mmCIF file of C-alpha atoms and ligand atoms in Angstrom:
data_model
loop_
_atom_site.group_PDB
_atom_site.id
_atom_site.type_symbol
_atom_site.label_atom_id
_atom_site.label_comp_id
_atom_site.label_asym_id
_atom_site.label_seq_id
_atom_site.Cartn_x
_atom_site.Cartn_y
_atom_site.Cartn_z
ATOM 1 C CA MET A 1 95.324 73.357 82.837
ATOM 2 C CA LYS A 2 94.920 75.320 86.041
ATOM 3 C CA ALA A 3 93.968 78.972 86.303
ATOM 4 C CA LEU A 4 92.713 81.411 88.918
ATOM 5 C CA VAL A 5 89.300 82.355 87.526
ATOM 6 C CA VAL A 6 87.292 85.281 88.852
ATOM 7 C CA ARG A 7 83.522 84.941 88.341
ATOM 8 C CA LYS A 8 80.830 87.511 89.063
ATOM 9 C CA GLU A 9 77.080 86.931 89.042
ATOM 10 C CA GLY A 10 74.877 90.014 88.658
ATOM 11 C CA ASP A 11 75.411 92.495 91.514
ATOM 12 C CA GLU A 12 77.184 89.938 93.716
ATOM 13 C CA LYS A 13 80.842 90.406 94.702
ATOM 14 C CA PRO A 14 83.368 88.689 92.391
ATOM 15 C CA VAL A 15 84.615 85.288 93.601
ATOM 16 C CA ALA A 16 88.098 83.952 92.722
ATOM 17 C CA ALA A 17 88.962 80.226 92.732
ATOM 18 C CA VAL A 18 91.445 77.856 91.101
ATOM 19 C CA GLU A 19 89.717 75.979 88.248
ATOM 20 C CA ASP A 20 90.620 73.603 85.434
ATOM 21 C CA ILE A 21 90.270 75.423 82.120
ATOM 22 C CA THR A 22 90.906 74.306 78.525
ATOM 23 C CA GLU A 23 93.152 75.943 75.943
ATOM 24 C CA ASP A 24 90.227 76.820 73.663
ATOM 25 C CA MET A 25 88.977 79.182 76.397
ATOM 26 C CA LEU A 26 92.073 81.423 76.020
ATOM 27 C CA PRO A 27 91.534 84.699 74.126
ATOM 28 C CA GLU A 28 92.442 84.980 70.430
ATOM 29 C CA ALA A 29 95.989 86.332 69.874
ATOM 30 C CA ASP A 30 99.167 85.389 68.012
ATOM 31 C CA VAL A 31 101.490 83.909 70.681
ATOM 32 C CA THR A 32 100.720 81.124 73.168
ATOM 33 C CA VAL A 33 103.056 81.101 76.180
ATOM 34 C CA ALA A 34 103.552 78.329 78.725
ATOM 35 C CA VAL A 35 103.634 80.477 81.858
ATOM 36 C CA ASP A 36 106.254 79.756 84.529
ATOM 37 C CA TYR A 37 105.689 82.617 86.975
ATOM 38 C CA SER A 38 103.423 85.588 87.562
ATOM 39 C CA THR A 39 103.289 88.061 90.466
ATOM 40 C CA VAL A 40 100.984 90.070 92.726
ATOM 41 C CA ASN A 41 100.756 93.807 92.059
ATOM 42 C CA TYR A 42 98.314 96.361 93.465
ATOM 43 C CA LYS A 43 96.208 96.160 90.270
ATOM 44 C CA ASP A 44 96.071 92.367 90.634
ATOM 45 C CA GLY A 45 94.565 92.894 94.084
ATOM 46 C CA LEU A 46 91.831 94.945 92.425
ATOM 47 C CA CYS A 47 91.288 92.413 89.616
ATOM 48 C CA ILE A 48 91.135 89.400 91.985
ATOM 49 C CA GLY A 49 88.652 91.208 94.214
ATOM 50 C CA PRO A 50 86.524 94.294 93.665
ATOM 51 C CA GLY A 51 87.589 94.858 90.032
ATOM 52 C CA GLY A 52 88.229 98.573 90.526
ATOM 53 C CA GLY A 53 86.766 99.301 87.091
ATOM 54 C CA LEU A 54 89.716 97.460 85.503
ATOM 55 C CA VAL A 55 88.039 94.147 84.592
ATOM 56 C CA ARG A 56 85.897 94.480 81.486
ATOM 57 C CA LYS A 57 84.279 91.031 81.360
ATOM 58 C CA TYR A 58 83.766 88.040 83.660
ATOM 59 C CA PRO A 59 84.788 85.234 83.928
ATOM 60 C CA HIS A 60 88.269 86.705 84.104
ATOM 61 C CA VAL A 61 91.830 85.431 84.587
ATOM 62 C CA PRO A 62 93.929 88.174 86.284
ATOM 63 C CA GLY A 63 97.726 88.448 86.370
ATOM 64 C CA ILE A 64 99.120 91.704 84.914
ATOM 65 C CA ASP A 65 102.557 90.205 84.281
ATOM 66 C CA PHE A 66 104.141 86.834 83.558
ATOM 67 C CA ALA A 67 107.288 85.147 82.273
ATOM 68 C CA GLY A 68 107.474 81.848 80.436
ATOM 69 C CA THR A 69 108.302 79.998 77.225
ATOM 70 C CA VAL A 70 106.683 80.452 73.815
ATOM 71 C CA GLU A 71 104.745 77.344 72.870
ATOM 72 C CA ALA A 72 103.227 78.453 69.553
ATOM 73 C CA SER A 73 103.485 81.659 67.516
ATOM 74 C CA SER A 74 102.037 82.946 64.251
ATOM 75 C CA ASP A 75 104.336 85.990 64.471
ATOM 76 C CA ASP A 76 107.861 85.817 62.968
ATOM 77 C CA ARG A 77 109.444 87.554 65.977
ATOM 78 C CA TYR A 78 108.845 84.567 68.267
ATOM 79 C CA LYS A 79 109.306 80.822 67.883
ATOM 80 C CA PRO A 80 108.597 77.897 70.211
ATOM 81 C CA GLY A 81 111.166 77.711 73.007
ATOM 82 C CA ASP A 82 111.826 81.483 73.236
ATOM 83 C CA LYS A 83 111.812 82.828 76.776
ATOM 84 C CA VAL A 84 109.632 85.909 77.131
ATOM 85 C CA VAL A 85 108.353 88.399 79.685
ATOM 86 C CA LEU A 86 105.171 90.450 79.614
ATOM 87 C CA THR A 87 104.085 93.478 81.626
ATOM 88 C CA GLY A 88 101.272 95.912 80.931
ATOM 89 C CA TRP A 89 99.080 96.448 77.839
ATOM 90 C CA ARG A 90 96.030 95.819 80.080
ATOM 91 C CA VAL A 91 96.786 92.114 80.152
ATOM 92 C CA GLY A 92 95.195 90.708 83.306
ATOM 93 C CA GLU A 93 92.617 93.528 83.119
ATOM 94 C CA ALA A 94 90.933 93.701 79.695
ATOM 95 C CA HIS A 95 92.624 90.494 78.426
ATOM 96 C CA TRP A 96 93.205 87.203 80.313
ATOM 97 C CA GLY A 97 96.531 87.326 82.135
ATOM 98 C CA GLY A 98 99.245 85.321 83.821
ATOM 99 C CA TYR A 99 97.349 83.469 86.577
ATOM 100 C CA ALA A 100 97.100 80.353 84.368
ATOM 101 C CA GLN A 101 99.448 77.679 83.109
ATOM 102 C CA LYS A 102 99.104 79.154 79.603
ATOM 103 C CA ALA A 103 98.414 82.625 78.243
ATOM 104 C CA ARG A 104 97.683 83.825 74.711
ATOM 105 C CA VAL A 105 98.768 87.393 73.899
ATOM 106 C CA LYS A 106 99.822 89.722 71.069
ATOM 107 C CA ALA A 107 103.471 89.492 69.995
ATOM 108 C CA ASP A 108 103.727 93.300 70.322
ATOM 109 C CA TRP A 109 103.201 93.030 74.063
ATOM 110 C CA LEU A 110 106.097 90.624 74.710
ATOM 111 C CA VAL A 111 109.755 91.338 75.395
ATOM 112 C CA PRO A 112 112.443 88.637 74.940
ATOM 113 C CA LEU A 113 113.826 87.680 78.349
ATOM 114 C CA PRO A 114 117.034 89.715 78.752
ATOM 115 C CA GLU A 115 120.308 87.847 79.093
ATOM 116 C CA GLY A 116 121.252 87.331 82.747
ATOM 117 C CA LEU A 117 117.680 86.817 84.011
ATOM 118 C CA ASP A 118 115.677 83.606 84.290
ATOM 119 C CA THR A 119 111.871 83.560 84.279
ATOM 120 C CA ARG A 120 111.643 83.475 88.091
ATOM 121 C CA GLN A 121 114.002 86.441 88.490
ATOM 122 C CA ALA A 122 112.093 88.316 85.778
ATOM 123 C CA MET A 123 108.920 87.936 87.819
ATOM 124 C CA ALA A 124 110.651 88.752 91.094
ATOM 125 C CA VAL A 125 111.160 92.076 89.279
ATOM 126 C CA GLY A 126 107.780 92.097 87.474
ATOM 127 C CA THR A 127 105.683 95.174 86.748
ATOM 128 C CA ALA A 128 106.662 96.783 90.069
ATOM 129 C CA GLY A 129 110.384 96.404 89.363
ATOM 130 C CA LEU A 130 110.107 97.520 85.752
ATOM 131 C CA THR A 131 108.287 100.639 86.951
ATOM 132 C CA ALA A 132 110.961 101.272 89.588
ATOM 133 C CA MET A 133 113.633 101.069 86.849
ATOM 134 C CA LEU A 134 111.652 103.384 84.541
ATOM 135 C CA ALA A 135 111.405 105.866 87.426
ATOM 136 C CA VAL A 136 115.159 105.764 88.089
ATOM 137 C CA MET A 137 115.859 106.196 84.354
ATOM 138 C CA ALA A 138 113.514 109.217 84.228
ATOM 139 C CA LEU A 139 115.235 110.800 87.249
ATOM 140 C CA GLU A 140 118.652 110.200 85.676
ATOM 141 C CA ASP A 141 117.450 111.780 82.410
ATOM 142 C CA GLN A 142 116.586 114.879 84.463
ATOM 143 C CA GLY A 143 120.125 115.023 85.863
ATOM 144 C CA MET A 144 119.810 113.348 89.292
ATOM 145 C CA GLU A 145 123.278 113.326 90.891
ATOM 146 C CA LYS A 146 124.890 110.907 93.344
ATOM 147 C CA ASP A 147 126.681 113.439 95.540
ATOM 148 C CA HIS A 148 123.715 115.786 95.882
ATOM 149 C CA GLY A 149 122.130 114.197 98.972
ATOM 150 C CA PRO A 150 119.651 111.423 99.751
ATOM 151 C CA VAL A 151 117.110 110.157 97.220
ATOM 152 C CA LEU A 152 113.747 109.434 98.833
ATOM 153 C CA VAL A 153 111.737 106.258 98.131
ATOM 154 C CA THR A 154 108.161 106.208 99.471
ATOM 155 C CA GLY A 155 106.123 103.037 100.109
ATOM 156 C CA ALA A 156 109.563 101.508 100.433
ATOM 157 C CA ALA A 157 108.625 98.089 101.880
ATOM 158 C CA GLY A 158 106.174 97.508 99.003
ATOM 159 C CA GLY A 159 107.000 96.069 95.574
ATOM 160 C CA VAL A 160 107.994 99.196 93.636
ATOM 161 C CA GLY A 161 109.665 100.718 96.694
ATOM 162 C CA SER A 162 111.783 97.644 97.458
ATOM 163 C CA VAL A 163 113.122 97.371 93.918
ATOM 164 C CA ALA A 164 113.703 101.148 93.648
ATOM 165 C CA THR A 165 115.648 101.094 96.932
ATOM 166 C CA ALA A 166 117.874 98.232 95.762
ATOM 167 C CA ILE A 167 118.535 99.724 92.305
ATOM 168 C CA LEU A 168 119.348 103.214 93.603
ATOM 169 C CA ALA A 169 121.625 101.891 96.380
ATOM 170 C CA ASN A 170 123.425 99.626 93.914
ATOM 171 C CA LEU A 171 124.002 102.579 91.567
ATOM 172 C CA GLY A 172 125.669 104.441 94.456
ATOM 173 C CA TYR A 173 122.879 106.808 95.535
ATOM 174 C CA GLU A 174 122.247 107.487 99.204
ATOM 175 C CA VAL A 175 118.696 106.172 99.764
ATOM 176 C CA ALA A 176 116.201 107.386 102.386
ATOM 177 C CA ALA A 177 113.353 104.849 102.610
ATOM 178 C CA VAL A 178 109.913 105.910 103.888
ATOM 179 C CA THR A 179 107.863 103.196 105.551
ATOM 180 C CA GLY A 180 104.837 102.902 107.793
ATOM 181 C CA ARG A 181 106.194 99.559 109.042
ATOM 182 C CA PRO A 182 109.063 100.205 111.492
ATOM 183 C CA ASP A 183 109.593 96.413 111.763
ATOM 184 C CA GLN A 184 110.787 96.498 108.118
ATOM 185 C CA ALA A 185 113.736 98.825 108.853
ATOM 186 C CA ASP A 186 116.292 95.975 108.831
ATOM 187 C CA TYR A 187 114.844 94.623 105.582
ATOM 188 C CA LEU A 188 115.128 98.054 103.933
ATOM 189 C CA LYS A 189 118.687 98.500 105.203
ATOM 190 C CA SER A 190 119.565 95.063 103.787
ATOM 191 C CA LEU A 191 118.391 96.379 100.381
ATOM 192 C CA GLY A 192 120.772 99.328 100.743
ATOM 193 C CA ALA A 193 118.735 102.112 102.412
ATOM 194 C CA SER A 194 120.977 104.304 104.548
ATOM 195 C CA GLU A 195 118.159 106.163 106.322
ATOM 196 C CA ILE A 196 114.659 105.098 107.402
ATOM 197 C CA VAL A 197 111.999 107.826 107.484
ATOM 198 C CA ALA A 198 108.767 107.150 109.406
ATOM 199 C CA ARG A 199 105.646 107.487 107.251
ATOM 200 C CA ASP A 200 103.984 109.735 109.862
ATOM 201 C CA GLU A 201 106.780 112.261 109.481
ATOM 202 C CA LEU A 202 105.581 112.971 105.918
ATOM 203 C CA THR A 203 101.809 112.542 105.994
ATOM 204 C CA GLU A 204 100.720 115.574 108.003
ATOM 205 C CA VAL A 205 99.130 118.092 105.627
ATOM 206 C CA THR A 206 100.590 121.597 105.978
ATOM 207 C CA ARG A 207 99.912 124.860 104.152
ATOM 208 C CA LYS A 208 103.576 125.903 104.273
ATOM 209 C CA PRO A 209 104.691 127.002 100.788
ATOM 210 C CA LEU A 210 108.107 125.335 101.137
ATOM 211 C CA GLU A 211 110.107 123.349 103.739
ATOM 212 C CA SER A 212 113.854 122.788 104.217
ATOM 213 C CA GLU A 213 115.501 121.264 101.142
ATOM 214 C CA ARG A 214 116.151 117.578 101.855
ATOM 215 C CA TRP A 215 115.934 115.285 98.801
ATOM 216 C CA ALA A 216 118.018 115.022 95.622
ATOM 217 C CA GLY A 217 115.339 112.918 93.913
ATOM 218 C CA CYS A 218 112.292 110.860 94.800
ATOM 219 C CA VAL A 219 110.548 107.685 93.604
ATOM 220 C CA ASP A 220 107.018 108.078 94.960
ATOM 221 C CA ALA A 221 104.685 105.059 95.114
ATOM 222 C CA VAL A 222 102.258 106.687 97.561
ATOM 223 C CA GLY A 223 100.909 110.021 96.260
ATOM 224 C CA GLY A 224 98.340 111.698 98.521
ATOM 225 C CA ALA A 225 99.436 113.838 101.442
ATOM 226 C CA MET A 226 102.940 112.377 101.299
ATOM 227 C CA LEU A 227 103.561 113.624 97.765
ATOM 228 C CA GLY A 228 102.246 117.070 98.809
ATOM 229 C CA ARG A 229 104.852 117.229 101.606
ATOM 230 C CA VAL A 230 107.721 115.707 99.638
ATOM 231 C CA LEU A 231 107.386 118.245 96.809
ATOM 232 C CA LYS A 232 108.002 121.049 99.332
ATOM 233 C CA GLN A 233 111.164 119.321 100.608
ATOM 234 C CA MET A 234 112.845 118.713 97.238
ATOM 235 C CA LYS A 235 116.186 120.399 96.601
ATOM 236 C CA TYR A 236 116.387 123.101 93.935
ATOM 237 C CA GLY A 237 116.098 121.748 90.359
ATOM 238 C CA THR A 238 115.401 118.127 91.340
ATOM 239 C CA SER A 239 112.634 115.740 90.278
ATOM 240 C CA VAL A 240 110.003 113.441 91.744
ATOM 241 C CA ALA A 241 109.012 110.372 89.710
ATOM 242 C CA ALA A 242 105.386 109.689 90.662
ATOM 243 C CA ILE A 243 104.442 106.098 89.972
ATOM 244 C CA GLY A 244 101.544 105.248 92.275
ATOM 245 C CA LEU A 245 98.748 106.266 94.565
ATOM 246 C CA ALA A 246 98.772 103.699 97.387
ATOM 247 C CA GLY A 247 98.071 106.611 99.783
ATOM 248 C CA GLY A 248 95.557 108.464 97.621
ATOM 249 C CA ALA A 249 95.143 110.117 94.221
ATOM 250 C CA ALA A 250 94.661 113.721 95.415
ATOM 251 C CA ILE A 251 97.939 115.516 96.194
ATOM 252 C CA ASP A 252 96.727 116.897 99.512
ATOM 253 C CA GLY A 253 98.274 120.190 100.605
ATOM 254 C CA ALA A 254 100.266 120.604 97.388
ATOM 255 C CA LEU A 255 101.022 124.140 96.223
ATOM 256 C CA VAL A 256 102.669 125.416 93.050
ATOM 257 C CA THR A 257 105.519 126.990 95.050
ATOM 258 C CA PRO A 258 107.991 124.057 94.724
ATOM 259 C CA PHE A 259 107.600 124.166 90.925
ATOM 260 C CA ILE A 260 107.978 127.945 90.662
ATOM 261 C CA LEU A 261 110.478 128.792 93.401
ATOM 262 C CA ARG A 262 112.594 125.623 93.344
ATOM 263 C CA GLY A 263 112.184 124.451 89.747
ATOM 264 C CA VAL A 264 111.032 121.029 90.959
ATOM 265 C CA ASN A 265 109.824 118.608 88.244
ATOM 266 C CA LEU A 266 107.002 116.137 88.734
ATOM 267 C CA LEU A 267 107.463 113.236 86.321
ATOM 268 C CA GLY A 268 104.597 110.797 85.772
ATOM 269 C CA ILE A 269 105.690 107.213 85.083
ATOM 270 C CA ASP A 270 103.386 104.726 83.387
ATOM 271 C CA SER A 271 104.648 101.213 82.711
ATOM 272 C CA VAL A 272 101.464 100.018 80.990
ATOM 273 C CA MET A 273 101.830 101.494 77.501
ATOM 274 C CA GLN A 274 105.650 101.800 77.341
ATOM 275 C CA PRO A 275 106.949 101.361 73.774
ATOM 276 C CA PHE A 276 109.024 98.249 73.048
ATOM 277 C CA ALA A 277 112.396 100.089 72.899
ATOM 278 C CA ASN A 278 111.976 101.651 76.389
ATOM 279 C CA ARG A 279 110.709 98.405 77.820
ATOM 280 C CA GLN A 280 113.678 96.479 76.422
ATOM 281 C CA ARG A 281 116.169 99.124 77.621
ATOM 282 C CA ALA A 282 114.642 99.029 81.119
ATOM 283 C CA TRP A 283 114.793 95.211 81.265
ATOM 284 C CA GLN A 284 118.438 95.293 80.171
ATOM 285 C CA ARG A 285 119.228 97.880 82.861
ATOM 286 C CA ILE A 286 117.471 95.678 85.437
ATOM 287 C CA ALA A 287 119.652 92.722 84.437
ATOM 288 C CA SER A 288 122.775 94.882 84.881
ATOM 289 C CA ASP A 289 121.869 97.233 87.779
ATOM 290 C CA LEU A 290 119.803 95.151 90.203
ATOM 291 C CA PRO A 291 121.831 92.793 92.420
ATOM 292 C CA MET A 292 120.228 89.336 92.270
ATOM 293 C CA ASP A 293 120.946 88.540 95.950
ATOM 294 C CA LYS A 294 118.968 91.619 96.980
ATOM 295 C CA LEU A 295 116.186 90.650 94.588
ATOM 296 C CA GLU A 296 116.018 87.233 96.239
ATOM 297 C CA ALA A 297 115.658 88.873 99.670
ATOM 298 C CA MET A 298 112.462 90.595 98.446
ATOM 299 C CA VAL A 299 110.754 87.438 97.199
ATOM 300 C CA GLN A 300 107.811 85.767 98.848
ATOM 301 C CA PRO A 301 106.861 82.548 96.955
ATOM 302 C CA ALA A 302 103.186 81.724 96.311
ATOM 303 C CA THR A 303 100.872 79.413 94.355
ATOM 304 C CA LEU A 304 97.605 80.082 92.498
ATOM 305 C CA ALA A 305 95.672 78.933 95.579
ATOM 306 C CA ASP A 306 97.293 81.673 97.712
ATOM 307 C CA LEU A 307 96.103 84.478 95.428
ATOM 308 C CA PRO A 308 92.671 85.351 96.887
ATOM 309 C CA GLU A 309 94.258 86.139 100.283
ATOM 310 C CA LEU A 310 97.299 87.885 98.799
ATOM 311 C CA GLY A 311 95.000 90.052 96.668
ATOM 312 C CA LYS A 312 93.285 91.325 99.825
ATOM 313 C CA GLY A 313 96.659 91.856 101.556
ATOM 314 C CA ILE A 314 98.192 94.016 98.822
ATOM 315 C CA LEU A 315 95.155 96.322 98.792
ATOM 316 C CA LYS A 316 95.717 96.891 102.519
ATOM 317 C CA GLY A 317 99.445 97.664 101.992
ATOM 318 C CA GLN A 318 100.410 94.524 103.945
ATOM 319 C CA VAL A 319 102.495 92.717 101.335
ATOM 320 C CA LYS A 320 106.271 92.989 101.690
ATOM 321 C CA GLY A 321 108.518 93.104 98.619
ATOM 322 C CA ARG A 322 107.563 90.960 95.646
ATOM 323 C CA VAL A 323 105.258 87.952 95.563
ATOM 324 C CA VAL A 324 106.336 85.420 92.898
ATOM 325 C CA VAL A 325 103.558 83.025 91.886
ATOM 326 C CA ASP A 326 104.628 79.597 90.584
ATOM 327 C CA VAL A 327 101.566 78.830 88.443
ATOM 328 C CA ASN A 328 102.632 75.179 88.017
ATOM 329 C CA ALA A 329 103.073 74.417 91.743
HETATM 330 P P1 NDP B 401 102.572 97.615 97.320
HETATM 331 O O1 NDP B 401 101.271 97.448 98.004
HETATM 332 O O2 NDP B 401 103.517 96.493 97.254
HETATM 333 O O3 NDP B 401 103.345 98.866 97.958
HETATM 334 C C1 NDP B 401 102.730 100.068 98.325
HETATM 335 C C2 NDP B 401 103.358 100.557 99.612
HETATM 336 O O4 NDP B 401 102.881 101.876 99.887
HETATM 337 C C3 NDP B 401 102.948 99.729 100.818
HETATM 338 O O5 NDP B 401 103.723 98.578 100.959
HETATM 339 C C4 NDP B 401 103.184 100.726 101.932
HETATM 340 O O6 NDP B 401 104.606 100.770 102.173
HETATM 341 C C5 NDP B 401 102.808 102.063 101.281
HETATM 342 N N1 NDP B 401 101.428 102.462 101.609
HETATM 343 C C6 NDP B 401 100.301 101.722 101.456
HETATM 344 N N2 NDP B 401 99.223 102.426 101.836
HETATM 345 C C7 NDP B 401 99.671 103.628 102.250
HETATM 346 C C8 NDP B 401 99.040 104.801 102.767
HETATM 347 N N3 NDP B 401 97.728 104.869 102.945
HETATM 348 N N4 NDP B 401 99.817 105.870 103.062
HETATM 349 C C9 NDP B 401 101.150 105.829 102.891
HETATM 350 N N5 NDP B 401 101.809 104.737 102.416
HETATM 351 C C10 NDP B 401 101.080 103.666 102.094
HETATM 352 O O7 NDP B 401 102.235 98.135 95.829
HETATM 353 P P2 NDP B 401 103.244 98.327 94.605
HETATM 354 O O8 NDP B 401 104.575 98.723 95.105
HETATM 355 O O9 NDP B 401 103.128 97.168 93.685
HETATM 356 O O10 NDP B 401 102.541 99.555 93.879
HETATM 357 C C11 NDP B 401 102.537 100.838 94.517
HETATM 358 C C12 NDP B 401 101.663 101.798 93.731
HETATM 359 O O11 NDP B 401 102.183 101.952 92.425
HETATM 360 C C13 NDP B 401 100.208 101.338 93.543
HETATM 361 O O12 NDP B 401 99.376 102.475 93.594
HETATM 362 C C14 NDP B 401 100.215 100.742 92.145
HETATM 363 O O13 NDP B 401 98.949 100.743 91.543
HETATM 364 C C15 NDP B 401 101.183 101.669 91.453
HETATM 365 N N6 NDP B 401 101.860 101.110 90.295
HETATM 366 C C16 NDP B 401 101.982 101.917 89.202
HETATM 367 C C17 NDP B 401 102.645 101.481 88.094
HETATM 368 C C18 NDP B 401 102.819 102.400 86.940
HETATM 369 O O14 NDP B 401 103.058 101.963 85.821
HETATM 370 N N7 NDP B 401 102.759 103.692 87.167
HETATM 371 C C19 NDP B 401 103.166 100.106 88.006
HETATM 372 C C20 NDP B 401 103.109 99.363 89.269
HETATM 373 C C21 NDP B 401 102.439 99.865 90.354
HETATM 374 P P3 NDP B 401 105.209 100.889 103.650
HETATM 375 O O15 NDP B 401 104.515 99.838 104.464
HETATM 376 O O16 NDP B 401 106.664 100.679 103.473
HETATM 377 O O17 NDP B 401 104.862 102.278 104.127
#
């Protein structure tokens, strides 16, 4: 069977190439899945290329998420023929992942494919989309309201941002989408954004304690200077769901004033170790709250052979929407 294998010799840079591998090379675990689709996330870019401290052992098969059909299982929860989806649990980092025609994983890490989604749609959503849904659910739990003004989505043309924009717009929120790619304005409007905010408008670092109140909620995929600015522009009592650091891990220019004087909440969202119940609830919400025609508009199809280039592209913030990898093509 085919797989994208990353090899690293000594101090040399890792090299990724499509290879023929055998089933006995797969890691020990209780469920073997015939993979249909995987995707390209920011972490995959790291695992295909520099490693970013995520890959524990080479040779390595990346792919932090996949969807497919159970082929064999020693766990009672799954039987051959069941459709399943996997995101997180360090699969594709510490454990071989979805960039292969088969994967072997722990039953605890799988979720049955929710009704209303096929394996391709599940991967069009993937880790990025699941995280976007978890962020929206966290903002709702904190009382985000539809008639309270625009909800900001940063890194909007990327994977998490695209799905967050489509979900929020479909739920009836007014969405302001931040992008550094003005040529993606029409794409973001087609997903439901009602306002496009230029990235530059929010990346200048200021020492102002607060700015005018603008946003009723925020899904932030960027961090860095942008998160520092956005916090100061949140309306009283609202929340920011921080999911990523595409623009940097340090919150440049951030002060405590938004938390103290405006009661702003900063919610951290991690999709990797989400318990089964949350994961299942989020997948069910995706099946009901994400319009499939909008999901299709985000998809860029790819094969295993395309992955080395795509891995470089996502690390440079150049990938639009969601890349769906047909591992059998
Ligand atoms: P993408 O690369 O698809 O999207 C990131 C977007 O951020 C880019 O498309 C770009 O959007 C914007 N961006 C990139 N670089 C910069 C920069 N220097 N300054 C400002 N904006 C920038 O990645 P994903 O959407 O898949 O992931 C986004 C982040 O979320 C990553 O850090 C990833 O690791 C993290 N993540 C976290 C998860 C979790 O569980 N918490 C799960 C999944 C992802 P535009 O061109 O529109 O400006």
